[in-house]
Amino acid sequence: MLGAARRQLGSGPMLGQVLRRLRPAAAARGYSAAAKEMTVRDALNSALDEEMSADPSVFLMGEEVGEYQGAYKISKGLLDKYGPDRVLDTPITEAGFTGIGVGAAYQGLRPIVEFMTFNFSMQAIDHIINSAAKSNYMSAGQISVPIVFRGPNGAAAGVGAQHSQCYAAWYAHVPGLKVLTPYSAEDARGLLKAAIRDPDPVIFLENELLYGESFPVSAEVLDSSFCLPIGKAKIEREGKDVTITAFSKMVGYALQAAEILSKEGISAEVINLRSIRPLDRAAINASVRKTNRLVTVEEGFPQHGIGAEICMSVVEESFEYLDAPVQRIAGADVPMPYAANLERMAVPQVEDIVRAAKRACYRAVPMAATA
Amino acid sequence: MAAASFTAAKFLAPVAARSGGDRAPFPAAGAAYARPRRGAQLTSLRPALAVSSDVLAGSKAAQAAAAHPGVTREEALELYEDMVLGRCFEDMCAQMYYRGKMFGFVHLYNGQEAVSTGFIKLLNQADCVVSTYRDHVHALSKGVPARSVMAELFGKATGCCRGQGGSMHMFSAPHNLLGGFAFIGEGIPVATGAAFAAKYRHEVLKQSGPNGLDVTLAFFGDGTCNNGQFFECLNMAQLWKLPIVFVVENNLWAIGMSHLRATSDPEIWKKGPAFGMPGVHVDGMDVLKVREVAKEAIERARRGEGPTLVECETYRFRGHSLADPDELRKPDEKSHYAARDPITALKRYIIEQNLATESELKSIEKKMDDLIEEAVEFADASPHPPRSQLLENVFADPKGFGIGPDGKYRCDDPMFTQGTAQV
């Protein structure tokens, strides 16, 4: 279906007619060339499909990726299309099948290992770090590991402490890994394609709550050769008073906060990090040199988190430009509680980001009880 | 020690009941091991030291052929040379370590040469070997030059991994030596993945070799057989019929932990049939017996019939590593296995079968001595890695170091690898 749309792409009105046939529900909106919407789930699915189609050495393995169509339906339709040799349902053996993926990558195949959530990657973390991340170095470049580890990361809704941890800081700590955190459908498509094509081990941290969200995608994004560069952040919203960095789901919250702040006369610049390792320090510092104030936002635990690293980077490179201390917004320093109201308190909310931005601008409101 | 004797006594009951006594037990270690539990039916008190062959004496399970299989003169000399190479190399490592040329963790393979030689000499270049930290001799058997391994151990830039891996991390892509892993059990899934890749290449990518599937050998020890990854991979290898041979080098000790104290059922070969694959026990001190079993297991894998678990009863003559005082192993156990030295056994066989003369064998030994001396000289004379090497090879695509303050990729800066460590 997507193929048919692409073949008829040409001028704007033509595209509009094609899309109207495909997506009658969307016809009510006004059209521009970037009118097509896509969920993150479909973005990931299409990226997997296209990369598997382009390169026969790419294969997918994980729990429920085949017959179940993916625990979160990300790999829907892939088993039918590529067969059980390339879409492997594994037993519940994270350490074993992750190591198998690494061994296959040693021999030149390009595995995509899915973790049902990244919490389960802890059972395989020895392989991710010791036999994947370090191998190119230990072998002095003889053995590269072109593998992607992907799956949902961070808090979902009411899934409790063992299913809610954010692993961005853990994996970003390790040399030899690349760590990506898509937010929008465009990010999902472009970064996953880049990850699959990359010759190094990539940790691809998705977010379960974002899977169903729709984002507008341009024709360029839909093209099968679309790819985003690893290591470059995106300025989602330009501003001049305060920089807000975020990744994954928190980008959406930061954008909402920026909207609220703009009504109060504070123009916030929102940076979607997209890549945690390597971190786009250049973009972050350039923004801070412009705005002179910084708020870092992340969902994970605060100590030794992403915000700590960003703050240090700014202190190292742009200290004289800071007009206020860096504000850090992170999840509460507690294992994730189950009760809905407690869970809400344990994860950053839009109001927290707004308050932090105001503190950075010295328009202080008394700090709420932070854990 | 009381705990040890209780545990040992627990094992005596099944062991004694099964063994028919046709294999003479080696000398009793002393009362500490032989104390029976009240009520246990014991026909004889046997020290629970080397369990494999004693246990096997009465078992009905698959055993390697008792008689020696035939071997040609060329094959015998190849095996002899490879084992002598391994032994000389490891002895030299000990010398170099105590002279300070080698450092860190060094784990020597003396005594286990029959397993490495017996298996690896049957492989092609395209077949893969995955090992543990006790990997020097696996590297040598697979064809990595002795000077490259020695230079790697010295931490020199001419080492097989340019000094970046070290003793425990030997990699050689041209020889399909896929490591060298420090973590127990880590190599088993990696080996299973290499076997998976061989099958994938054949079935999905339609790249077939003339000999059948490329085979992977995973070498690991008795302690590893209690690790979860081992069982996960036995399951998946059999499930997907992967061309792999799981080679257990059961030397009865995991540092100072006796196999018997750590394992509920010490017969490791039995764990193969539990997952649907053949499990074989072989005398790992006899290179010809090992080779016979290896031949069959490797051919099975090549034909696509799936994995085999081979337990080799073997022994390391030295401690776990050069830092291990090796105080827990009894002297009579050591002398029992020293008498079964695989190299002297093969030498005796070659001479008795008139495959070569004593002087020919001596000249092989001299040749290997000279080779190792040359390797040491080469390693000594080689340069240390340059500063610029520190940041190399972290990534295959060094854009992974990200973008610098000037907005360009750091790796594009010509000064990048000068060891500034500003990443």
PDB file of C-alpha atoms in Angstrom, chain A residues 28-294:
ATOM      1  CA  ALA A  28     -10.980  16.349   6.900  1.00  0.00           C
ATOM      2  CA  ARG A  29      -7.693  18.122   7.548  1.00  0.00           C
ATOM      3  CA  GLY A  30      -6.063  20.727   5.402  1.00  0.00           C
ATOM      4  CA  TYR A  31      -3.319  19.343   3.200  1.00  0.00           C
ATOM      5  CA  SER A  32       0.308  20.102   2.734  1.00  0.00           C
ATOM      6  CA  ALA A  33       3.035  17.888   1.350  1.00  0.00           C
ATOM      7  CA  ALA A  34       3.851  16.622   4.886  1.00  0.00           C
ATOM      8  CA  ALA A  35       0.284  15.638   5.706  1.00  0.00           C
ATOM      9  CA  LYS A  36       0.788  11.917   6.016  1.00  0.00           C
ATOM     10  CA  GLU A  37       0.669  10.678   9.579  1.00  0.00           C
ATOM     11  CA  MET A  38       2.273   7.573  10.871  1.00  0.00           C
ATOM     12  CA  THR A  39       2.335   5.903  14.258  1.00  0.00           C
ATOM     13  CA  VAL A  40       5.687   5.093  15.830  1.00  0.00           C
ATOM     14  CA  ARG A  41       4.682   1.438  15.651  1.00  0.00           C
ATOM     15  CA  ASP A  42       4.174   1.609  11.893  1.00  0.00           C
ATOM     16  CA  ALA A  43       7.344   3.597  11.509  1.00  0.00           C
ATOM     17  CA  LEU A  44       9.360   0.896  13.253  1.00  0.00           C
ATOM     18  CA  ASN A  45       7.594  -1.866  11.371  1.00  0.00           C
ATOM     19  CA  SER A  46       8.223  -0.248   8.020  1.00  0.00           C
ATOM     20  CA  ALA A  47      11.868   0.387   8.855  1.00  0.00           C
ATOM     21  CA  LEU A  48      12.364  -3.264   9.814  1.00  0.00           C
ATOM     22  CA  ASP A  49      10.548  -4.402   6.686  1.00  0.00           C
ATOM     23  CA  GLU A  50      12.552  -2.216   4.354  1.00  0.00           C
ATOM     24  CA  GLU A  51      15.925  -3.064   5.856  1.00  0.00           C
ATOM     25  CA  MET A  52      15.183  -6.781   5.850  1.00  0.00           C
ATOM     26  CA  SER A  53      14.101  -6.515   2.272  1.00  0.00           C
ATOM     27  CA  ALA A  54      17.219  -4.635   1.229  1.00  0.00           C
ATOM     28  CA  ASP A  55      19.780  -6.851   2.957  1.00  0.00           C
ATOM     29  CA  PRO A  56      19.270 -10.601   3.314  1.00  0.00           C
ATOM     30  CA  SER A  57      21.777 -10.822   6.134  1.00  0.00           C
ATOM     31  CA  VAL A  58      19.441  -8.815   8.399  1.00  0.00           C
ATOM     32  CA  PHE A  59      17.308 -10.994  10.631  1.00  0.00           C
ATOM     33  CA  LEU A  60      15.134 -10.469  13.693  1.00  0.00           C
ATOM     34  CA  MET A  61      15.118 -12.568  16.835  1.00  0.00           C
ATOM     35  CA  GLY A  62      13.380 -12.276  20.152  1.00  0.00           C
ATOM     36  CA  GLU A  63      10.461 -13.476  22.192  1.00  0.00           C
ATOM     37  CA  GLU A  64       7.106 -13.433  20.375  1.00  0.00           C
ATOM     38  CA  VAL A  65       8.454 -11.546  17.362  1.00  0.00           C
ATOM     39  CA  GLY A  66       7.145 -14.129  14.896  1.00  0.00           C
ATOM     40  CA  GLU A  67       3.808 -15.842  15.300  1.00  0.00           C
ATOM     41  CA  TYR A  68       2.583 -13.425  17.948  1.00  0.00           C
ATOM     42  CA  GLN A  69       3.454 -10.599  15.526  1.00  0.00           C
ATOM     43  CA  GLY A  70       5.567  -8.972  18.228  1.00  0.00           C
ATOM     44  CA  ALA A  71       4.752  -8.478  21.896  1.00  0.00           C
ATOM     45  CA  TYR A  72       3.810  -4.906  20.982  1.00  0.00           C
ATOM     46  CA  LYS A  73       3.042  -5.747  17.343  1.00  0.00           C
ATOM     47  CA  ILE A  74       6.149  -3.982  16.097  1.00  0.00           C
ATOM     48  CA  SER A  75       7.117  -6.945  13.924  1.00  0.00           C
ATOM     49  CA  LYS A  76       3.647  -7.491  12.540  1.00  0.00           C
ATOM     50  CA  GLY A  77       3.598  -9.264   9.195  1.00  0.00           C
ATOM     51  CA  LEU A  78       7.326  -9.900   9.087  1.00  0.00           C
ATOM     52  CA  LEU A  79       7.134 -13.631   9.738  1.00  0.00           C
ATOM     53  CA  ASP A  80       4.723 -14.103   6.841  1.00  0.00           C
ATOM     54  CA  LYS A  81       6.908 -12.075   4.576  1.00  0.00           C
ATOM     55  CA  TYR A  82      10.374 -13.345   5.490  1.00  0.00           C
ATOM     56  CA  GLY A  83       9.775 -16.768   6.976  1.00  0.00           C
ATOM     57  CA  PRO A  84      10.968 -18.432  10.170  1.00  0.00           C
ATOM     58  CA  ASP A  85      14.608 -18.446   9.088  1.00  0.00           C
ATOM     59  CA  ARG A  86      14.740 -14.676   9.320  1.00  0.00           C
ATOM     60  CA  VAL A  87      12.154 -13.939  11.987  1.00  0.00           C
ATOM     61  CA  LEU A  88      13.012 -16.178  14.912  1.00  0.00           C
ATOM     62  CA  ASP A  89      10.819 -16.809  17.893  1.00  0.00           C
ATOM     63  CA  THR A  90      13.276 -17.588  20.658  1.00  0.00           C
ATOM     64  CA  PRO A  91      12.780 -19.444  23.908  1.00  0.00           C
ATOM     65  CA  ILE A  92      12.899 -17.308  27.051  1.00  0.00           C
ATOM     66  CA  THR A  93      16.660 -17.204  27.134  1.00  0.00           C
ATOM     67  CA  GLU A  94      17.924 -13.651  27.018  1.00  0.00           C
ATOM     68  CA  ALA A  95      21.532 -14.481  27.840  1.00  0.00           C
ATOM     69  CA  GLY A  96      21.583 -17.319  25.343  1.00  0.00           C
ATOM     70  CA  PHE A  97      19.906 -15.662  22.408  1.00  0.00           C
ATOM     71  CA  THR A  98      21.670 -12.362  22.877  1.00  0.00           C
ATOM     72  CA  GLY A  99      24.975 -14.199  22.783  1.00  0.00           C
ATOM     73  CA  ILE A 100      23.807 -16.079  19.714  1.00  0.00           C
ATOM     74  CA  GLY A 101      23.040 -12.764  18.040  1.00  0.00           C
ATOM     75  CA  VAL A 102      26.493 -11.485  18.932  1.00  0.00           C
ATOM     76  CA  GLY A 103      28.151 -14.633  17.571  1.00  0.00           C
ATOM     77  CA  ALA A 104      26.185 -14.332  14.359  1.00  0.00           C
ATOM     78  CA  ALA A 105      27.251 -10.693  14.074  1.00  0.00           C
ATOM     79  CA  TYR A 106      30.873 -11.734  14.574  1.00  0.00           C
ATOM     80  CA  GLN A 107      30.406 -13.802  11.420  1.00  0.00           C
ATOM     81  CA  GLY A 108      29.013 -10.975   9.349  1.00  0.00           C
ATOM     82  CA  LEU A 109      25.262 -11.325   9.741  1.00  0.00           C
ATOM     83  CA  ARG A 110      23.221  -8.332  10.913  1.00  0.00           C
ATOM     84  CA  PRO A 111      20.955  -9.440  13.753  1.00  0.00           C
ATOM     85  CA  ILE A 112      18.247  -7.350  15.357  1.00  0.00           C
ATOM     86  CA  VAL A 113      17.712  -8.655  18.866  1.00  0.00           C
ATOM     87  CA  GLU A 114      14.440  -7.602  20.428  1.00  0.00           C
ATOM     88  CA  PHE A 115      14.061  -7.431  24.191  1.00  0.00           C
ATOM     89  CA  MET A 116      10.454  -7.516  25.259  1.00  0.00           C
ATOM     90  CA  THR A 117      11.454  -4.671  27.505  1.00  0.00           C
ATOM     91  CA  PHE A 118      14.915  -3.440  28.246  1.00  0.00           C
ATOM     92  CA  ASN A 119      14.473  -4.568  31.827  1.00  0.00           C
ATOM     93  CA  PHE A 120      15.025  -8.089  30.499  1.00  0.00           C
ATOM     94  CA  SER A 121      18.242  -7.014  28.855  1.00  0.00           C
ATOM     95  CA  MET A 122      19.790  -7.201  32.311  1.00  0.00           C
ATOM     96  CA  GLN A 123      19.791 -10.958  31.880  1.00  0.00           C
ATOM     97  CA  ALA A 124      21.867 -10.471  28.751  1.00  0.00           C
ATOM     98  CA  ILE A 125      23.895  -7.436  29.693  1.00  0.00           C
ATOM     99  CA  ASP A 126      27.144  -9.382  29.872  1.00  0.00           C
ATOM    100  CA  HIS A 127      26.854 -10.105  26.190  1.00  0.00           C
ATOM    101  CA  ILE A 128      25.826  -6.608  25.256  1.00  0.00           C
ATOM    102  CA  ILE A 129      28.804  -5.115  27.011  1.00  0.00           C
ATOM    103  CA  ASN A 130      31.513  -7.747  27.113  1.00  0.00           C
ATOM    104  CA  SER A 131      31.080  -9.634  23.895  1.00  0.00           C
ATOM    105  CA  ALA A 132      29.436  -6.936  21.762  1.00  0.00           C
ATOM    106  CA  ALA A 133      30.608  -3.489  22.840  1.00  0.00           C
ATOM    107  CA  LYS A 134      34.182  -4.406  23.587  1.00  0.00           C
ATOM    108  CA  SER A 135      34.951  -6.828  20.810  1.00  0.00           C
ATOM    109  CA  ASN A 136      35.989  -4.465  18.080  1.00  0.00           C
ATOM    110  CA  TYR A 137      38.479  -2.970  20.508  1.00  0.00           C
ATOM    111  CA  MET A 138      39.765  -6.213  22.017  1.00  0.00           C
ATOM    112  CA  SER A 139      40.290  -7.677  18.572  1.00  0.00           C
ATOM    113  CA  ALA A 140      41.923  -4.480  17.299  1.00  0.00           C
ATOM    114  CA  GLY A 141      39.324  -4.003  14.605  1.00  0.00           C
ATOM    115  CA  GLN A 142      39.226  -7.586  13.305  1.00  0.00           C
ATOM    116  CA  ILE A 143      35.768  -8.382  14.611  1.00  0.00           C
ATOM    117  CA  SER A 144      33.079  -5.752  14.370  1.00  0.00           C
ATOM    118  CA  VAL A 145      29.616  -6.417  15.699  1.00  0.00           C
ATOM    119  CA  PRO A 146      26.862  -4.975  13.477  1.00  0.00           C
ATOM    120  CA  ILE A 147      24.012  -5.778  15.853  1.00  0.00           C
ATOM    121  CA  VAL A 148      20.971  -3.829  17.036  1.00  0.00           C
ATOM    122  CA  PHE A 149      19.384  -4.388  20.427  1.00  0.00           C
ATOM    123  CA  ARG A 150      15.941  -2.840  20.470  1.00  0.00           C
ATOM    124  CA  GLY A 151      12.829  -2.787  22.587  1.00  0.00           C
ATOM    125  CA  PRO A 152      10.730  -0.620  24.869  1.00  0.00           C
ATOM    126  CA  ASN A 153      12.563   1.213  27.630  1.00  0.00           C
ATOM    127  CA  GLY A 154      11.474   3.250  30.613  1.00  0.00           C
ATOM    128  CA  ALA A 155       8.156   3.588  32.368  1.00  0.00           C
ATOM    129  CA  ALA A 156       4.914   2.352  30.894  1.00  0.00           C
ATOM    130  CA  ALA A 157       1.642   2.535  32.827  1.00  0.00           C
ATOM    131  CA  GLY A 158       1.186   0.655  36.073  1.00  0.00           C
ATOM    132  CA  VAL A 159       3.656  -2.099  35.262  1.00  0.00           C
ATOM    133  CA  GLY A 160       5.561  -1.854  38.535  1.00  0.00           C
ATOM    134  CA  ALA A 161       9.171  -1.528  39.542  1.00  0.00           C
ATOM    135  CA  GLN A 162      10.686  -4.397  37.575  1.00  0.00           C
ATOM    136  CA  HIS A 163       9.194  -3.323  34.265  1.00  0.00           C
ATOM    137  CA  SER A 164       9.753   0.400  34.396  1.00  0.00           C
ATOM    138  CA  GLN A 165      13.428   1.242  34.537  1.00  0.00           C
ATOM    139  CA  CYS A 166      15.170   3.486  32.024  1.00  0.00           C
ATOM    140  CA  TYR A 167      18.484   2.085  30.840  1.00  0.00           C
ATOM    141  CA  ALA A 168      19.757   5.028  28.839  1.00  0.00           C
ATOM    142  CA  ALA A 169      22.378   5.951  31.433  1.00  0.00           C
ATOM    143  CA  TRP A 170      23.512   2.366  31.912  1.00  0.00           C
ATOM    144  CA  TYR A 171      24.262   1.738  28.243  1.00  0.00           C
ATOM    145  CA  ALA A 172      25.429   5.259  27.462  1.00  0.00           C
ATOM    146  CA  HIS A 173      28.174   4.720  29.995  1.00  0.00           C
ATOM    147  CA  VAL A 174      29.904   2.065  27.879  1.00  0.00           C
ATOM    148  CA  PRO A 175      32.458   2.797  25.166  1.00  0.00           C
ATOM    149  CA  GLY A 176      31.822   0.786  22.059  1.00  0.00           C
ATOM    150  CA  LEU A 177      28.044   1.144  22.159  1.00  0.00           C
ATOM    151  CA  LYS A 178      25.852   3.608  20.351  1.00  0.00           C
ATOM    152  CA  VAL A 179      22.623   4.466  22.147  1.00  0.00           C
ATOM    153  CA  LEU A 180      19.642   5.938  20.303  1.00  0.00           C
ATOM    154  CA  THR A 181      16.351   7.241  21.663  1.00  0.00           C
ATOM    155  CA  PRO A 182      13.739   8.052  19.024  1.00  0.00           C
ATOM    156  CA  TYR A 183      10.758  10.231  19.815  1.00  0.00           C
ATOM    157  CA  SER A 184       8.648  10.778  16.707  1.00  0.00           C
ATOM    158  CA  ALA A 185       7.792   8.472  13.825  1.00  0.00           C
ATOM    159  CA  GLU A 186      10.443  10.213  11.755  1.00  0.00           C
ATOM    160  CA  ASP A 187      13.012   9.523  14.473  1.00  0.00           C
ATOM    161  CA  ALA A 188      11.882   5.920  14.712  1.00  0.00           C
ATOM    162  CA  ARG A 189      12.233   5.282  11.012  1.00  0.00           C
ATOM    163  CA  GLY A 190      15.425   7.191  10.433  1.00  0.00           C
ATOM    164  CA  LEU A 191      17.277   6.080  13.524  1.00  0.00           C
ATOM    165  CA  LEU A 192      16.299   2.416  13.257  1.00  0.00           C
ATOM    166  CA  LYS A 193      17.445   2.305   9.668  1.00  0.00           C
ATOM    167  CA  ALA A 194      20.700   3.982  10.655  1.00  0.00           C
ATOM    168  CA  ALA A 195      21.114   1.500  13.502  1.00  0.00           C
ATOM    169  CA  ILE A 196      20.588  -1.519  11.285  1.00  0.00           C
ATOM    170  CA  ARG A 197      23.055  -0.215   8.731  1.00  0.00           C
ATOM    171  CA  ASP A 198      25.634   0.702  11.362  1.00  0.00           C
ATOM    172  CA  PRO A 199      28.641  -1.616  11.739  1.00  0.00           C
ATOM    173  CA  ASP A 200      28.688  -1.252  15.533  1.00  0.00           C
ATOM    174  CA  PRO A 201      26.421  -2.470  18.332  1.00  0.00           C
ATOM    175  CA  VAL A 202      23.489  -0.105  18.753  1.00  0.00           C
ATOM    176  CA  ILE A 203      21.108   0.086  21.703  1.00  0.00           C
ATOM    177  CA  PHE A 204      17.790   1.309  20.367  1.00  0.00           C
ATOM    178  CA  LEU A 205      15.583   2.489  23.226  1.00  0.00           C
ATOM    179  CA  GLU A 206      11.927   2.763  22.240  1.00  0.00           C
ATOM    180  CA  ASN A 207       9.034   3.692  24.472  1.00  0.00           C
ATOM    181  CA  GLU A 208       5.903   1.632  24.830  1.00  0.00           C
ATOM    182  CA  LEU A 209       3.632   4.600  25.388  1.00  0.00           C
ATOM    183  CA  LEU A 210       4.836   6.230  22.189  1.00  0.00           C
ATOM    184  CA  TYR A 211       4.108   3.229  19.964  1.00  0.00           C
ATOM    185  CA  GLY A 212       0.526   4.298  19.354  1.00  0.00           C
ATOM    186  CA  GLU A 213       1.188   7.996  18.883  1.00  0.00           C
ATOM    187  CA  SER A 214       0.915   9.476  15.417  1.00  0.00           C
ATOM    188  CA  PHE A 215       3.270  12.024  13.953  1.00  0.00           C
ATOM    189  CA  PRO A 216       3.311  13.762  10.598  1.00  0.00           C
ATOM    190  CA  VAL A 217       5.865  12.329   8.187  1.00  0.00           C
ATOM    191  CA  SER A 218       7.082  13.882   4.970  1.00  0.00           C
ATOM    192  CA  ALA A 219       7.634  12.105   1.705  1.00  0.00           C
ATOM    193  CA  GLU A 220      11.339  12.143   2.363  1.00  0.00           C
ATOM    194  CA  VAL A 221      10.831  10.221   5.591  1.00  0.00           C
ATOM    195  CA  LEU A 222       8.730   7.618   3.814  1.00  0.00           C
ATOM    196  CA  ASP A 223      11.374   6.930   1.236  1.00  0.00           C
ATOM    197  CA  SER A 224      13.132   3.602   1.767  1.00  0.00           C
ATOM    198  CA  SER A 225      16.564   5.165   1.703  1.00  0.00           C
ATOM    199  CA  PHE A 226      15.721   7.636   4.473  1.00  0.00           C
ATOM    200  CA  CYS A 227      18.231   7.590   7.275  1.00  0.00           C
ATOM    201  CA  LEU A 228      19.106   9.915  10.123  1.00  0.00           C
ATOM    202  CA  PRO A 229      22.706  10.481  11.197  1.00  0.00           C
ATOM    203  CA  ILE A 230      23.722   8.985  14.512  1.00  0.00           C
ATOM    204  CA  GLY A 231      25.030  11.596  16.920  1.00  0.00           C
ATOM    205  CA  LYS A 232      22.972  14.587  15.795  1.00  0.00           C
ATOM    206  CA  ALA A 233      20.246  16.055  17.936  1.00  0.00           C
ATOM    207  CA  LYS A 234      17.227  17.886  16.568  1.00  0.00           C
ATOM    208  CA  ILE A 235      15.977  21.295  17.607  1.00  0.00           C
ATOM    209  CA  GLU A 236      12.287  20.540  17.887  1.00  0.00           C
ATOM    210  CA  ARG A 237      11.363  24.071  18.807  1.00  0.00           C
ATOM    211  CA  GLU A 238      13.514  27.164  18.582  1.00  0.00           C
ATOM    212  CA  GLY A 239      13.669  29.573  21.467  1.00  0.00           C
ATOM    213  CA  LYS A 240      15.902  32.141  23.084  1.00  0.00           C
ATOM    214  CA  ASP A 241      15.378  32.168  26.830  1.00  0.00           C
ATOM    215  CA  VAL A 242      16.047  28.662  28.086  1.00  0.00           C
ATOM    216  CA  THR A 243      17.218  25.376  26.580  1.00  0.00           C
ATOM    217  CA  ILE A 244      15.337  22.220  27.461  1.00  0.00           C
ATOM    218  CA  THR A 245      16.976  18.909  26.526  1.00  0.00           C
ATOM    219  CA  ALA A 246      14.899  15.740  26.469  1.00  0.00           C
ATOM    220  CA  PHE A 247      14.713  12.353  24.814  1.00  0.00           C
ATOM    221  CA  SER A 248      12.056   9.827  24.006  1.00  0.00           C
ATOM    222  CA  LYS A 249       8.697  10.468  25.612  1.00  0.00           C
ATOM    223  CA  MET A 250       9.938  13.465  27.539  1.00  0.00           C
ATOM    224  CA  VAL A 251      10.341  15.379  24.280  1.00  0.00           C
ATOM    225  CA  GLY A 252       6.575  15.499  24.015  1.00  0.00           C
ATOM    226  CA  TYR A 253       6.308  16.737  27.581  1.00  0.00           C
ATOM    227  CA  ALA A 254       9.023  19.336  26.954  1.00  0.00           C
ATOM    228  CA  LEU A 255       7.148  20.617  23.924  1.00  0.00           C
ATOM    229  CA  GLN A 256       3.995  20.941  25.961  1.00  0.00           C
ATOM    230  CA  ALA A 257       5.942  22.760  28.650  1.00  0.00           C
ATOM    231  CA  ALA A 258       7.423  25.084  26.036  1.00  0.00           C
ATOM    232  CA  GLU A 259       3.901  25.923  24.879  1.00  0.00           C
ATOM    233  CA  ILE A 260       2.843  26.805  28.413  1.00  0.00           C
ATOM    234  CA  LEU A 261       6.011  28.805  28.986  1.00  0.00           C
ATOM    235  CA  SER A 262       5.532  30.806  25.819  1.00  0.00           C
ATOM    236  CA  LYS A 263       2.228  32.069  27.158  1.00  0.00           C
ATOM    237  CA  GLU A 264       4.112  33.371  30.157  1.00  0.00           C
ATOM    238  CA  GLY A 265       6.694  35.107  28.053  1.00  0.00           C
ATOM    239  CA  ILE A 266       9.464  32.539  28.272  1.00  0.00           C
ATOM    240  CA  SER A 267      10.710  31.280  24.927  1.00  0.00           C
ATOM    241  CA  ALA A 268      12.060  27.775  25.395  1.00  0.00           C
ATOM    242  CA  GLU A 269      14.259  25.933  22.927  1.00  0.00           C
ATOM    243  CA  VAL A 270      13.524  22.217  22.972  1.00  0.00           C
ATOM    244  CA  ILE A 271      16.264  19.831  21.907  1.00  0.00           C
ATOM    245  CA  ASN A 272      15.313  16.263  21.014  1.00  0.00           C
ATOM    246  CA  LEU A 273      18.583  14.472  21.793  1.00  0.00           C
ATOM    247  CA  ARG A 274      17.841  11.475  19.505  1.00  0.00           C
ATOM    248  CA  SER A 275      21.287  10.083  20.283  1.00  0.00           C
ATOM    249  CA  ILE A 276      22.477   9.560  23.870  1.00  0.00           C
ATOM    250  CA  ARG A 277      25.785   8.037  22.870  1.00  0.00           C
ATOM    251  CA  PRO A 278      27.328   9.805  21.123  1.00  0.00           C
ATOM    252  CA  LEU A 279      25.743  12.838  22.694  1.00  0.00           C
ATOM    253  CA  ASP A 280      25.422  15.871  20.428  1.00  0.00           C
ATOM    254  CA  ARG A 281      27.377  18.092  22.776  1.00  0.00           C
ATOM    255  CA  ALA A 282      27.926  20.615  20.015  1.00  0.00           C
ATOM    256  CA  ALA A 283      24.219  21.226  19.557  1.00  0.00           C
ATOM    257  CA  ILE A 284      23.542  21.376  23.285  1.00  0.00           C
ATOM    258  CA  ASN A 285      26.364  23.802  23.921  1.00  0.00           C
ATOM    259  CA  ALA A 286      25.495  25.971  20.944  1.00  0.00           C
ATOM    260  CA  SER A 287      21.971  26.246  22.266  1.00  0.00           C
ATOM    261  CA  VAL A 288      23.089  27.053  25.803  1.00  0.00           C
ATOM    262  CA  ARG A 289      25.438  29.713  24.496  1.00  0.00           C
ATOM    263  CA  LYS A 290      22.404  31.245  22.871  1.00  0.00           C
ATOM    264  CA  THR A 291      19.927  30.986  25.729  1.00  0.00           C
ATOM    265  CA  ASN A 292      22.305  30.918  28.733  1.00  0.00           C
ATOM    266  CA  ARG A 293      19.987  28.639  30.704  1.00  0.00           C
ATOM    267  CA  LEU A 294      19.510  24.892  30.701  1.00  0.00           C
TER     268      LEU A 294
END
